[in-house]
mmCIF file of C-alpha atoms in Angstrom:
data_model
loop_
_atom_site.group_PDB
_atom_site.id
_atom_site.type_symbol
_atom_site.label_atom_id
_atom_site.label_comp_id
_atom_site.label_asym_id
_atom_site.label_seq_id
_atom_site.Cartn_x
_atom_site.Cartn_y
_atom_site.Cartn_z
ATOM 1 C CA MET A 225 -17.710 4.234 -9.218
ATOM 2 C CA SER A 226 -14.668 3.174 -11.190
ATOM 3 C CA PRO A 227 -11.434 3.360 -9.330
ATOM 4 C CA ARG A 228 -8.585 5.995 -10.144
ATOM 5 C CA PHE A 229 -4.742 5.129 -10.564
ATOM 6 C CA ASP A 230 -2.507 7.821 -9.111
ATOM 7 C CA ALA A 231 1.243 6.178 -9.543
ATOM 8 C CA ALA A 232 2.491 9.058 -6.430
ATOM 9 C CA ARG A 233 0.129 7.625 -3.812
ATOM 10 C CA ARG A 234 -2.088 4.723 -2.865
ATOM 11 C CA ALA A 235 -6.216 5.417 -3.462
ATOM 12 C CA PRO A 236 -8.431 5.458 -0.946
ATOM 13 C CA GLY A 237 -10.594 2.197 0.045
ATOM 14 C CA PRO A 238 -12.651 0.483 0.859
ATOM 15 C CA GLU A 239 -13.285 -2.448 -1.357
ATOM 16 C CA LEU A 240 -16.476 -3.745 -1.850
ATOM 17 C CA MET A 241 -15.404 -7.211 -0.624
ATOM 18 C CA ASP A 242 -14.394 -5.412 2.694
ATOM 19 C CA ASP A 243 -18.164 -4.889 3.398
ATOM 20 C CA PRO A 244 -18.848 -6.994 6.511
ATOM 21 C CA ASP A 245 -22.484 -7.158 5.218
ATOM 22 C CA VAL A 246 -21.404 -9.063 2.036
ATOM 23 C CA ALA A 247 -23.509 -12.351 1.988
ATOM 24 C CA PRO A 248 -21.854 -15.191 2.777
ATOM 25 C CA GLU A 249 -22.240 -16.960 -0.840
ATOM 26 C CA VAL A 250 -20.745 -13.747 -2.710
ATOM 27 C CA LEU A 251 -17.908 -13.757 -0.604
ATOM 28 C CA ALA A 252 -17.322 -17.309 -1.258
ATOM 29 C CA ALA A 253 -17.937 -16.956 -5.056
ATOM 30 C CA CYS A 254 -15.415 -13.991 -4.976
ATOM 31 C CA TYR A 255 -12.837 -16.040 -2.916
ATOM 32 C CA ALA A 256 -13.026 -18.961 -5.449
ATOM 33 C CA ASP A 257 -13.014 -16.509 -8.760
ATOM 34 C CA LEU A 258 -9.507 -14.426 -6.906
ATOM 35 C CA ALA A 259 -8.039 -18.290 -6.443
ATOM 36 C CA GLY A 260 -7.966 -18.789 -10.313
ATOM 37 C CA VAL A 261 -6.474 -14.919 -10.468
ATOM 38 C CA THR A 262 -3.761 -15.861 -7.582
ATOM 39 C CA THR A 263 -3.008 -19.028 -9.976
ATOM 40 C CA LEU A 264 -2.776 -17.091 -13.272
ATOM 41 C CA THR A 265 -0.525 -14.319 -11.655
ATOM 42 C CA LEU A 266 1.684 -17.278 -9.902
ATOM 43 C CA GLY A 267 0.898 -15.394 -6.838
ATOM 44 C CA ARG A 268 1.409 -18.266 -4.297
ATOM 45 C CA ARG A 269 4.915 -18.612 -5.297
ATOM 46 C CA PRO A 270 6.391 -15.749 -2.994
ATOM 47 C CA VAL A 271 5.200 -17.505 0.226
ATOM 48 C CA LEU A 272 5.956 -21.097 -0.693
ATOM 49 C CA ASP A 273 9.720 -19.948 -1.560
ATOM 50 C CA PHE A 274 9.803 -18.098 1.982
ATOM 51 C CA VAL A 275 8.247 -21.347 4.030
ATOM 52 C CA ALA A 276 11.232 -23.541 1.594
ATOM 53 C CA ARG A 277 13.991 -21.258 2.625
ATOM 54 C CA ALA A 278 12.867 -21.194 6.573
ATOM 55 C CA ALA A 279 12.844 -24.819 6.549
ATOM 56 C CA ARG A 280 16.627 -24.792 5.347
ATOM 57 C CA LEU A 281 17.254 -22.518 7.694
ATOM 58 C CA ALA A 282 16.021 -25.173 10.755
ATOM 59 C CA PRO A 283 16.367 -28.782 9.207
ATOM 60 C CA GLY A 284 13.957 -30.922 10.775
ATOM 61 C CA ARG A 285 11.772 -28.588 12.226
ATOM 62 C CA ARG A 286 8.324 -29.038 12.344
ATOM 63 C CA LEU A 287 7.113 -25.299 11.125
ATOM 64 C CA VAL A 288 4.067 -23.991 12.650
ATOM 65 C CA VAL A 289 2.953 -21.411 9.961
ATOM 66 C CA ARG A 290 0.124 -18.997 10.539
ATOM 67 C CA ASP A 291 -1.871 -17.031 8.075
ATOM 68 C CA LEU A 292 -2.997 -13.773 8.857
ATOM 69 C CA GLY A 293 -6.339 -12.873 6.854
ATOM 70 C CA CYS A 294 -6.203 -16.315 5.589
ATOM 71 C CA GLY A 295 -9.384 -15.463 3.445
ATOM 72 C CA ASP A 296 -11.265 -19.017 1.975
ATOM 73 C CA GLY A 297 -7.673 -20.680 2.774
ATOM 74 C CA ASP A 298 -6.874 -21.079 -0.716
ATOM 75 C CA GLY A 299 -2.892 -20.064 0.235
ATOM 76 C CA LEU A 300 -2.923 -22.581 3.035
ATOM 77 C CA ARG A 301 -4.055 -25.713 0.424
ATOM 78 C CA ALA A 302 -1.411 -24.560 -1.699
ATOM 79 C CA LEU A 303 1.087 -24.609 1.112
ATOM 80 C CA ALA A 304 0.054 -28.288 2.436
ATOM 81 C CA ALA A 305 0.057 -29.797 -0.870
ATOM 82 C CA PHE A 306 3.938 -28.139 -0.977
ATOM 83 C CA GLY A 307 5.013 -29.377 2.109
ATOM 84 C CA ARG A 308 3.969 -32.748 0.849
ATOM 85 C CA ARG A 309 5.969 -32.687 -2.146
ATOM 86 C CA ARG A 310 9.143 -31.080 -0.645
ATOM 87 C CA GLY A 311 8.622 -33.344 2.797
ATOM 88 C CA ILE A 312 8.443 -29.979 4.987
ATOM 89 C CA ALA A 313 6.696 -30.735 7.997
ATOM 90 C CA LEU A 314 4.168 -27.877 8.573
ATOM 91 C CA ALA A 315 1.303 -27.281 10.866
ATOM 92 C CA LEU A 316 -0.899 -24.619 9.315
ATOM 93 C CA GLU A 317 -3.106 -22.272 10.995
ATOM 94 C CA GLY A 318 -5.851 -19.980 9.042
ATOM 95 C CA VAL A 319 -6.334 -16.998 10.990
ATOM 96 C CA ASP A 320 -9.290 -14.108 9.683
ATOM 97 C CA ARG A 321 -11.519 -11.589 11.633
ATOM 98 C CA SER A 322 -14.261 -12.631 9.170
ATOM 99 C CA PRO A 323 -16.614 -15.417 10.089
ATOM 100 C CA ALA A 324 -18.022 -15.635 6.535
ATOM 101 C CA ALA A 325 -14.234 -16.181 5.295
ATOM 102 C CA ILE A 326 -13.208 -19.196 7.934
ATOM 103 C CA ALA A 327 -16.758 -20.689 6.959
ATOM 104 C CA ALA A 328 -15.930 -20.640 3.098
ATOM 105 C CA ALA A 329 -12.457 -22.254 4.354
ATOM 106 C CA ARG A 330 -13.879 -25.156 6.327
ATOM 107 C CA ALA A 331 -16.255 -25.648 3.437
ATOM 108 C CA ALA A 332 -13.809 -25.527 0.576
ATOM 109 C CA SER A 333 -10.675 -27.319 2.426
ATOM 110 C CA ASP A 334 -10.024 -31.290 2.830
ATOM 111 C CA PRO A 335 -9.886 -32.166 6.595
ATOM 112 C CA ALA A 336 -7.031 -34.634 5.523
ATOM 113 C CA ASP A 337 -4.863 -31.154 5.475
ATOM 114 C CA ALA A 338 -5.086 -30.888 9.249
ATOM 115 C CA ILE A 339 -5.407 -27.047 8.623
ATOM 116 C CA ALA A 340 -6.806 -25.210 11.958
ATOM 117 C CA TRP A 341 -8.997 -22.529 11.162
ATOM 118 C CA ARG A 342 -9.878 -19.680 13.553
ATOM 119 C CA VAL A 343 -11.893 -16.599 13.566
ATOM 120 C CA GLY A 344 -9.929 -13.585 15.535
ATOM 121 C CA ASP A 345 -6.928 -11.647 15.662
ATOM 122 C CA ALA A 346 -3.685 -13.606 14.222
ATOM 123 C CA LEU A 347 -1.190 -11.272 16.139
ATOM 124 C CA ALA A 348 -3.385 -11.091 19.555
ATOM 125 C CA GLU A 349 -1.130 -11.610 22.590
ATOM 126 C CA GLY A 350 -1.526 -15.261 24.298
ATOM 127 C CA GLY A 351 -1.120 -18.587 23.309
ATOM 128 C CA ALA A 352 1.499 -20.249 21.254
ATOM 129 C CA ARG A 353 3.513 -18.317 19.043
ATOM 130 C CA PRO A 354 3.970 -19.773 15.471
ATOM 131 C CA ASP A 355 7.139 -19.957 13.675
ATOM 132 C CA LEU A 356 6.411 -17.839 11.056
ATOM 133 C CA ILE A 357 3.659 -15.502 10.187
ATOM 134 C CA VAL A 358 2.364 -14.800 6.329
ATOM 135 C CA CYS A 359 0.265 -12.028 5.474
ATOM 136 C CA SER A 360 -0.829 -12.369 1.883
ATOM 137 C CA LEU A 361 -2.830 -9.630 -0.095
ATOM 138 C CA VAL A 362 -3.958 -8.051 3.152
ATOM 139 C CA ALA A 363 -1.973 -4.987 3.403
ATOM 140 C CA HIS A 364 -3.354 -3.180 0.830
ATOM 141 C CA HIS A 365 -7.029 -3.684 2.310
ATOM 142 C CA LEU A 366 -5.347 -1.363 5.201
ATOM 143 C CA ASP A 367 -4.663 2.087 5.350
ATOM 144 C CA ASP A 368 -1.197 3.347 5.752
ATOM 145 C CA GLU A 369 -0.977 4.339 9.431
ATOM 146 C CA GLU A 370 -2.114 0.906 10.270
ATOM 147 C CA ILE A 371 0.558 -1.062 8.427
ATOM 148 C CA PRO A 372 3.673 -0.257 10.790
ATOM 149 C CA ALA A 373 1.510 -1.733 13.484
ATOM 150 C CA LEU A 374 1.141 -4.523 11.339
ATOM 151 C CA LEU A 375 4.954 -5.465 10.683
ATOM 152 C CA ALA A 376 5.447 -4.703 14.679
ATOM 153 C CA GLY A 377 3.078 -7.455 15.328
ATOM 154 C CA MET A 378 4.388 -9.968 13.386
ATOM 155 C CA GLU A 379 7.952 -9.443 14.506
ATOM 156 C CA ARG A 380 6.281 -9.445 17.996
ATOM 157 C CA ARG A 381 4.847 -12.892 17.600
ATOM 158 C CA ALA A 382 6.661 -14.653 14.835
ATOM 159 C CA ARG A 383 9.324 -16.867 16.330
ATOM 160 C CA LEU A 384 11.715 -17.406 13.096
ATOM 161 C CA GLY A 385 9.917 -14.620 10.989
ATOM 162 C CA PHE A 386 7.542 -12.900 8.643
ATOM 163 C CA LEU A 387 6.489 -12.291 5.158
ATOM 164 C CA VAL A 388 4.041 -9.616 3.807
ATOM 165 C CA ASN A 389 3.188 -10.624 0.192
ATOM 166 C CA ASP A 390 1.230 -7.870 -1.859
ATOM 167 C CA LEU A 391 0.581 -5.891 -4.894
ATOM 168 C CA ARG A 392 3.078 -3.237 -6.491
ATOM 169 C CA ARG A 393 1.264 -0.293 -7.600
ATOM 170 C CA SER A 394 1.685 -0.151 -11.376
ATOM 171 C CA ARG A 395 -0.107 1.591 -14.079
ATOM 172 C CA LEU A 396 0.408 -1.310 -16.879
ATOM 173 C CA ALA A 397 -0.817 -3.466 -14.055
ATOM 174 C CA PHE A 398 -4.239 -1.526 -13.166
ATOM 175 C CA HIS A 399 -5.208 -1.040 -16.560
ATOM 176 C CA GLY A 400 -3.632 -4.610 -17.726
ATOM 177 C CA PHE A 401 -5.808 -5.979 -15.107
ATOM 178 C CA ARG A 402 -8.962 -4.231 -15.637
ATOM 179 C CA ALA A 403 -8.669 -5.322 -19.440
ATOM 180 C CA LEU A 404 -8.261 -8.942 -18.614
ATOM 181 C CA ALA A 405 -10.663 -9.363 -15.794
ATOM 182 C CA THR A 406 -13.805 -7.936 -18.118
ATOM 183 C CA LEU A 407 -12.408 -9.972 -21.055
ATOM 184 C CA LEU A 408 -12.466 -13.363 -19.067
ATOM 185 C CA GLY A 409 -15.634 -12.536 -17.340
ATOM 186 C CA ARG A 410 -14.696 -12.462 -13.663
ATOM 187 C CA HIS A 411 -16.621 -11.870 -10.428
ATOM 188 C CA PRO A 412 -17.855 -8.353 -10.666
ATOM 189 C CA PHE A 413 -16.108 -8.023 -7.447
ATOM 190 C CA VAL A 414 -12.916 -9.000 -8.670
ATOM 191 C CA ARG A 415 -13.569 -6.820 -11.687
ATOM 192 C CA HIS A 416 -14.015 -3.665 -9.371
ATOM 193 C CA ASP A 417 -11.733 -4.289 -6.544
ATOM 194 C CA GLY A 418 -8.814 -5.997 -8.620
ATOM 195 C CA PRO A 419 -8.190 -2.694 -10.149
ATOM 196 C CA LEU A 420 -8.772 -0.586 -6.908
ATOM 197 C CA SER A 421 -6.168 -3.655 -4.810
ATOM 198 C CA ILE A 422 -3.672 -2.542 -7.326
ATOM 199 C CA ALA A 423 -4.311 1.196 -7.155
ATOM 200 C CA ARG A 424 -4.198 0.601 -3.295
ATOM 201 C CA GLY A 425 -0.689 -1.415 -3.467
ATOM 202 C CA PHE A 426 2.577 -0.243 -2.815
ATOM 203 C CA VAL A 427 5.685 0.720 -4.191
ATOM 204 C CA GLU A 428 9.374 -0.367 -2.605
ATOM 205 C CA ALA A 429 9.069 3.416 -0.731
ATOM 206 C CA ASP A 430 6.022 2.782 0.611
ATOM 207 C CA TRP A 431 7.466 -0.270 2.283
ATOM 208 C CA ARG A 432 10.885 1.535 3.532
ATOM 209 C CA ARG A 433 8.802 4.141 5.535
ATOM 210 C CA TYR A 434 6.139 1.596 7.296
ATOM 211 C CA ALA A 435 9.632 -0.432 8.218
ATOM 212 C CA ALA A 436 11.382 2.354 9.914
ATOM 213 C CA ASP A 437 8.010 3.497 11.624
ATOM 214 C CA ALA A 438 7.919 -0.083 12.895
ATOM 215 C CA GLY A 439 11.580 -0.170 14.034
ATOM 216 C CA LEU A 440 12.378 -2.790 11.338
ATOM 217 C CA ALA A 441 14.343 -0.845 8.704
ATOM 218 C CA ASP A 442 17.440 -2.689 8.842
ATOM 219 C CA MET A 443 15.767 -6.074 9.444
ATOM 220 C CA VAL A 444 13.428 -6.620 6.530
ATOM 221 C CA GLU A 445 14.119 -7.583 3.033
ATOM 222 C CA ILE A 446 11.888 -5.656 0.520
ATOM 223 C CA ARG A 447 11.907 -7.034 -3.115
ATOM 224 C CA ARG A 448 9.936 -7.414 -6.156
ATOM 225 C CA ARG A 449 8.316 -10.522 -7.808
ATOM 226 C CA PHE A 450 7.420 -11.034 -10.713
ATOM 227 C CA PRO A 451 4.750 -10.045 -11.939
ATOM 228 C CA PHE A 452 3.977 -6.952 -10.278
ATOM 229 C CA ARG A 453 4.329 -7.911 -6.584
ATOM 230 C CA LEU A 454 6.459 -6.481 -3.804
ATOM 231 C CA VAL A 455 7.723 -9.262 -0.883
ATOM 232 C CA VAL A 456 8.461 -8.083 3.033
ATOM 233 C CA ALA A 457 10.633 -10.499 4.541
ATOM 234 C CA ARG A 458 12.171 -11.088 7.741
ATOM 235 C CA LEU A 459 13.847 -14.609 8.710
ATOM 236 C CA ARG A 460 16.032 -14.882 11.884
ATOM 237 C CA ALA A 461 18.710 -17.395 12.277
ATOM 238 C CA GLU A 462 17.379 -18.495 15.281
ATOM 239 C CA PRO A 463 13.895 -18.846 16.985
ATOM 240 C CA SER A 464 13.215 -15.848 19.320
ATOM 241 C CA PRO A 465 12.185 -16.859 22.822
#
């Protein structure tokens, strides 16, 4: 069924790619197609800017960055290249609950990037804590009641801070993406899930409510980013113990 847009509330899920029974080769093709969409929409920029900002706050520190829900690792590969260009020392970790996603990430990545891939929960207790946790285009797959726990978990586990980079709910983006995805012949999952992702996206008031529910109302920055993105950022001046 074709997704519908309601400016007043998030659309119900799930999306096609959320189905755990999707064939791994279909999921890998969907991820590859989404990487092209991310490039066209400047979707990696908020994460790169956030890591650069953290590096300025902690000069000389080798930053451990964990990508929560990393998918096929496209964002971490871009971050590895960005770190090399900028001279920022990074240790990168990709964590996803989907074994198929991690298999796709390993297959698509150059071992020289030395990205650590792991199936599991990026916020699980125990083990070394990363300096930064980034969560890019994952939150819109979650239900409203799950998101405050996501924010609280990132606050608890990240030593320096975290970033959520996700879609802004917009009628223009919804209809524009649907038209362009059809015109450009994107993957069938992308043509279906893209508009639904936007309809499941957020407005600033949503994030203010989630942050308050997580006890972080006065600690996070909520900003719009072009085009049709919202970022929720938290950076500490000093690492938490």
